[in-house]
Amino acid sequence: MQIDVVNGGKTVSKVIGGPVSGLPDLLLAYPEVFLIYDEAVSSAIPELPSLKGSVAVDVSEEAKSMDTVLLLCRSMMEAGLSREAIVLAVGGGITTDMAGFAASIFKRGIRYATVPTTLLAMVDAAIGGKTGVNFDSYKNMLGAIRQPEFTYISSEFLRTLPERDFRSGAAELLKTFLIDNTSSNYEKAVEVLTNPSPETLQDLVFAAAAVKASIVGRDPYEKGERVKLNLGHTFAHAIEHEARLRGDDITHGEAVAMGIILSARLSNPALASRLEEDFRRAGLRTDCPYPLDALRPAMFFDKKAEGGKVRFVLLRDIGDVVTEFLSPDEI
Ligand code: GLY
């Protein structure tokens, strides 16, 4: 399976599906490979050709920092990477975001590719070239948009994914189909998520990856349509920010599920109730533990805030989203 990410008639990236054992062949085209990976999946990574070096990363949000990116750059320098090298990021969104960012600044930018091992990264984080790190407890405040050579999706990794991480990814899967419900994939996803397996998920994961790939191709730098992929994220980033301040444990996907429900309440309260029921069936938590007043400051300091207003992605119906600038008192 392969989907090209096409921008202006040019293929800028590829999303490829296949078994993990197919990865080494894909890398034969590159003279130097540098592996950045999540230790938790190291045993599943096959032997890679032209490997010049490798480094494992700590995958916590706290470690998703400029300091870690600089350490990655130092390891790449010590390995003697030339500008012809490719960085291969194997892991979840934290790993692919940091490795992609390190590759984007090393020697003014070398190639990188992503091998997402979490559901969240397969359907969202590892596709589309958004790379970066957290800064001063604000999520992804520093970063760059730079497309990977390819994203290699293998649903085999889902077999060993912890349940909580799986449910986090489920939120981004549902988000994608709430934006683009071609072939009633939202309804199918809710059904599949009530009793999921890598086999039943495979087609849906690839369908979601295809939706994202085509949106990114049309709007790689988020000047228009790509904003829709942020459905629920303005609330979610504020929820994650608040959780960090309070020392609470809320994953990105959990915050996204809560954020989608909060944004649906702004635009279509009846739909919000239906989504809440669907999300609960799909094993997602939907109740935001913080009052809106606690979320407002972080929302309006979001990197997407403009002139005191923030662009919210609003759901009019399933598959029908619009964006609107809202001020704090309109929330
Ligand atoms: N995660 C949203 C995007 O990549 O645009």
mmCIF file of C-alpha atoms and ligand atoms in Angstrom, residues 124-125 127-130 172 175 212 216 222 226-227 229-230 233 252, ligand 1:
data_model
loop_
_atom_site.group_PDB
_atom_site.id
_atom_site.type_symbol
_atom_site.label_atom_id
_atom_site.label_comp_id
_atom_site.label_asym_id
_atom_site.label_seq_id
_atom_site.Cartn_x
_atom_site.Cartn_y
_atom_site.Cartn_z
ATOM 1 C CA ASP A 124 -1.412 11.701 12.771
ATOM 2 C CA ALA A 125 1.943 12.666 14.305
ATOM 3 C CA ILE A 127 2.630 12.054 8.785
ATOM 4 C CA GLY A 128 2.768 15.588 7.463
ATOM 5 C CA GLY A 129 6.123 16.954 8.568
ATOM 6 C CA LYS A 130 5.237 18.767 11.783
ATOM 7 C CA GLU A 172 -6.945 10.952 16.683
ATOM 8 C CA LYS A 175 -10.912 12.953 14.858
ATOM 9 C CA LYS A 212 -4.207 13.148 6.439
ATOM 10 C CA VAL A 216 -1.191 17.782 3.949
ATOM 11 C CA GLU A 222 -1.292 24.946 7.428
ATOM 12 C CA ARG A 226 -4.864 21.679 7.319
ATOM 13 C CA VAL A 227 -6.202 23.699 10.258
ATOM 14 C CA LEU A 229 -6.744 18.574 11.640
ATOM 15 C CA ASN A 230 -6.553 20.640 14.816
ATOM 16 C CA HIS A 233 -6.589 20.568 19.810
ATOM 17 C CA HIS A 252 -2.399 13.889 24.398
HETATM 18 N N1 GLY B 1 -1.614 17.117 13.982
HETATM 19 C C1 GLY B 1 -2.187 18.024 13.077
HETATM 20 C C2 GLY B 1 -1.355 18.249 11.864
HETATM 21 O O1 GLY B 1 -0.412 17.540 11.613
HETATM 22 O O2 GLY B 1 -1.630 19.161 11.116
#
